[in-house]
Amino acid sequence: MIQTFAFYLFAVLLIASAVLVITSRNPVHAVLWLIVAFFNGAGLMVLVGAEFIAALLVIVYVGAVAVLFLFVVMMLDIDFAELRAGFIRHFPLGVLIALVLLAEIVLGVGAYRAGALELGAAGVAAEPIAGRSNIDNIGALLYTRYLFLFESAGLILLVAMIGAIVLTHRERPGSHKTHQNIDRQVRRRPQDATVMTRPDVGQGVEL
Amino acid sequence: MTRTFMDWGLSYEWAWGLATIAGILLIALPLMLAVAMIIYVDRKVWAAMALRRGPNVVGPFGLLQSFADGLKVFLQETIIPSAANKGLFLIAPIITFTVALAAWAVVPFNSGAVLADINIGLLYILAISSLGVYGVVISGWASNSKYPFFSAMRAAAQMISYEVSIGFILVCVVLYAGTFNMNGIIEAQRGHGLGIVNAYAFNLLLFPIWVMFLISSLAETARAPFDLTEAESELVAGYQTEYSSMSFALFWLGEYANVLLMCALNAILFFGGWLPPLDWAPLYLVPGWIWLFAKIFAFFFIFSWVKATVPRYRYDQLMRLGWKVFLPLSLLFVVLVSGWLMVTRYERSPHTALCPSLDNAELAARGAAPQGSPCVRENLT
Amino acid sequence: MNLTASLSLIAPELVLSASSLILLLMAAWMGDRHTQTISWLAALALAAATILAVPALSGGASGLSSEAFGGQFRADAYAAFAKILIYIAAIASILVAPAFFERLRAMRAEYPVLIVLATIGMSIMVSANDLMTLYIGLELNSLASYVLAAFLRNETRSAEAGLKYFVLGALASGILLFGMSLLYGFTGTTNFAGIESALGGGAQTGALFGLIFVLAGLAFKISAVPFHMWTPDVYEGAPTPVTLFFASAPKVAAVTLTARVALEAFGGQVEAWRQIVVFAALASIVVGALGAIGQTNLKRLLAYSSINNVGFLLIGLAAASLAGVAAMLAYLVVYVAMTLGSFVALLLLQDRTGEPLETLGDIAGLSSRSPGVAWSLLVLMFSLAGIPPLMGFWAKFVVFRAAVEADLLLLAVIGIAASVIGAFYYIKVVKVMFFDEPADREVAAAGGVNWAILIAAVLFISPLGYLLTGWLGTLANTAASALFIAA
């Protein structure tokens, strides 16, 4: 009973917030609704027993990706009215694409038993080992069967990192902030910096 | 607790619901009380280090000072700036407060005394604490004011930066414990240090990790010396600038609840949580939660101590510490810890671990997906 | 098949991955001053990978024993053939780069590293035996390519090329992924062999949709019409060494990958995809030929020429026979040689200040100013046009022969007609170089490495290259048969 209730709660909230993402006028609100959508998605994941995926969804998407979205959207002065200016002009194309995708979905839903879905069929499924959490199971799969793909995906992320640095990093010679030498600052002693003197009256200090 | 309620003749679902609500209240209400007192402690410690007397008027030794402050704030008028985004402006402190409380659901106070004994406890904490930033960011944006906005930007960047290294730090602990469950992590620490000390911090590999975690938790809760989000000399009061009355109080409560949570995490992950410090029978006579509270208090003292003595970091220094020092160091330690565990704990080296699930003939026989993964190396502990 | 055996099958990729990481560290610590060293080391690593790939070329491992990681990866003769070609093209694009970038003071040590990483991606693509492997390889290659296109980040054109490539590439990846998800849904597996056996002879509508989307996504990567729009802009905007890279290696990878997907995963649906491939082939030949006519920028012209060539490559695929695939592979070899030669010749053309000569007007009367480059370009252009004594003719000939053998007579006839149209603009370039009034810009050709590559390419496509046809044909046959044994 609780599961059913929770499912409908999460599902309705998920769809509602997803709709609000595309309809809200304010981009910041759109991102916030997106976060709500992610969150409800995580809730659904918990319901199907994929608690690890749920946690990842929250940590990665809600905790990091969406924060960056928000960060960018807040900084940019996005005028949605301007963005929507071409709406009428591109409407037919949009409808066409939407229709194609709708046809796909209908096809997919209508024939969801068409193929022999090996992962879904009984007997051949990669069943979770009894008594193991799905963290263990996912880890076991990732590091054995999908080892090659997993490591290659790591290379992709590395390329993304290199790319970001190559395209944006600029050396700024002479900037103090980037060339602060903390070791030197810490090593500096009072006697290196200050001198105690007792000047005579009328003599002043000689430096 | 569910069992008790079921003994009263309730169905399982009702008993579960009641037990959960009771558990929430049992954690949240004392937590609020603790926050009030810990604010008092904070001010007292700070005062003592500055050779002042601190709060000493309201109640004996000024013990009721926080309650007086709370009452004052409660009676104030809630001011909403006219240019603010009203809905978000009000929701922000609620988010901060709720999130700060929600994280306590998986904190074990004694063997079995935990509201939700889930197997991804640590991930849950990580997930929830990553939500904390939204309270700050939303309040900063919704205030529609310069300084709160700066503060929000700083908070977003800061929390993301430190979460990365905290993640790696937690991975080290999890590798050692072999579980994400909080009670499991605590149990794994029993007699960890030479068979006597119940703490991971006495492991040569994990001690540096703990130091990093302590510093990162200061940054994650935006405590001094990393309190750039509310640096009063630069940003008035940061994201709280426009807040007053209860909404301000909610921020305050949430913030200190978070600080206590981080102290609790330090205690649980590295100092044995509710286990006594030494694996010695007489010490187990003292209830577990007393040990946990003592440890939390000790860590809070460290937090206050740091706040009283360490000057605030500059923003670029904060970022550099996060990305250029902690991130590579914590990564290095993930490699070191897993390498060490590979050699000492798991018999087979990676080269001889031939994976049956990679067997072609077998794959062909079973179709594409093998059943489970038989080649998981067993944890030998 | 255990881990050790799997690892030995991916030896070239392992060498490249390890060396890319080491080179990246070197780039980070030693800075941009040591770019030369890092470039040479990267070329060395690629050469080592080439040598490691050679044993598989003659069909060393085949069938199940060439499968690594439970069938996700296949190191057969077909993959080895493509890999060697890719590695050679990558070596060339690394070696020609320093001279080009140094003039702009934009040489960064990350350039060779990114090329190596992109090469790993292509290596994975050509060995992909699973939709997931395919996607991972494709993305690895694409991401590195986006960055490379925008490598001259201070130049608007380069940045624009990078952005355009990125946005359209991301769209193509989306389409591809969508098709893959449909295929997975309808067949229940991502393995090529598994898909083939699940689809059997016929195919449901949903799976057909998946097939179309996958082919569309791949068509973008090989810039076949109608997914070619990005090609001229990106080729023009990207730095010339990067364009050289784009026009050679990723083409090889994407074309061979497409052939593998079409023949292994959709081996039972030849009739279904043949019409798509035939259409794309004809459209590419015609659009490439017509589009090139109006171009004055040489890089744009070569971009259209590459679209045109992709059409001929697809004819080989459309034959869907062993001879067709072998012809396609042979064409790829000649195409890579011609592309490398043309772009290197372009790199050699610069005036006294080092400003590159990129337009038709710049090369007017080149024969009197820089006869070496002019004669090389003459050979290259005639070969691209498919004029008999040169290798370009042989390549076209084997492709058309395969098409005729597969009863695609009409396709062959239209293709031949279109290639005559195409010959027009190649010959126009020659005419401008040899018969127009010399432009007043001086030509200062420089760069020993560039000359070496140019001479090698020209020698290969010259009639001398016919000495190699027998050997090349055997290799291509062995490689192509790997595809058909497994299927």
Short mmCIF file of N, CA and C in Angstrom, two decimals, chain A residues 22 24-27 30 73 76-90:
data_model
loop_
_atom_site.label_atom_id
_atom_site.label_comp_id
_atom_site.label_asym_id
_atom_site.label_seq_id
_atom_site.Cartn_x
_atom_site.Cartn_y
_atom_site.Cartn_z
N ILE A 22 9.86 23.01 -18.40
CA ILE A 22 9.82 23.63 -19.73
C ILE A 22 8.83 24.78 -19.81
N SER A 24 8.17 27.03 -17.10
CA SER A 24 8.38 28.19 -16.23
C SER A 24 9.10 29.30 -16.99
N ARG A 25 8.72 30.52 -16.67
CA ARG A 25 9.23 31.67 -17.40
C ARG A 25 10.64 32.03 -16.95
N ASN A 26 10.91 31.75 -15.70
CA ASN A 26 12.19 32.14 -15.14
C ASN A 26 13.17 30.97 -15.23
N PRO A 27 14.33 31.16 -15.87
CA PRO A 27 15.26 30.03 -16.01
C PRO A 27 15.70 29.44 -14.68
N ALA A 30 13.17 27.15 -13.61
CA ALA A 30 13.23 25.93 -14.42
C ALA A 30 14.26 24.96 -13.86
N VAL A 73 23.13 29.59 -14.78
CA VAL A 73 21.89 30.28 -15.10
C VAL A 73 21.75 31.57 -14.30
N LEU A 76 24.17 34.14 -15.89
CA LEU A 76 23.78 34.64 -17.20
C LEU A 76 22.48 35.40 -17.08
N ASP A 77 22.36 36.39 -17.93
CA ASP A 77 21.11 37.13 -17.95
C ASP A 77 20.30 36.60 -19.13
N ILE A 78 19.63 35.47 -18.91
CA ILE A 78 18.91 34.85 -20.03
C ILE A 78 17.53 35.48 -20.16
N ASP A 79 17.26 35.93 -21.36
CA ASP A 79 15.94 36.49 -21.62
C ASP A 79 15.11 35.44 -22.36
N PHE A 80 14.18 34.85 -21.66
CA PHE A 80 13.43 33.77 -22.29
C PHE A 80 12.53 34.27 -23.40
N ALA A 81 12.04 35.48 -23.21
CA ALA A 81 11.16 36.02 -24.25
C ALA A 81 11.92 36.07 -25.57
N GLU A 82 13.20 36.47 -25.48
CA GLU A 82 14.00 36.56 -26.69
C GLU A 82 14.25 35.18 -27.29
N LEU A 83 14.49 34.24 -26.38
CA LEU A 83 14.74 32.88 -26.86
C LEU A 83 13.51 32.31 -27.54
N ARG A 84 12.36 32.74 -27.06
CA ARG A 84 11.13 32.18 -27.62
C ARG A 84 10.69 32.91 -28.87
N ALA A 85 11.45 33.91 -29.26
CA ALA A 85 11.01 34.75 -30.38
C ALA A 85 10.78 33.91 -31.64
N GLY A 86 11.67 32.93 -31.88
CA GLY A 86 11.54 32.14 -33.11
C GLY A 86 10.56 30.99 -32.99
N PHE A 87 9.78 31.00 -31.92
CA PHE A 87 8.92 29.86 -31.63
C PHE A 87 7.97 29.53 -32.78
N ILE A 88 7.27 30.54 -33.24
CA ILE A 88 6.26 30.31 -34.28
C ILE A 88 6.93 29.80 -35.56
N ARG A 89 8.09 30.40 -35.85
CA ARG A 89 8.76 30.06 -37.08
C ARG A 89 9.19 28.59 -37.09
N HIS A 90 9.69 28.13 -35.94
CA HIS A 90 10.19 26.76 -35.90
C HIS A 90 9.15 25.77 -35.44
#
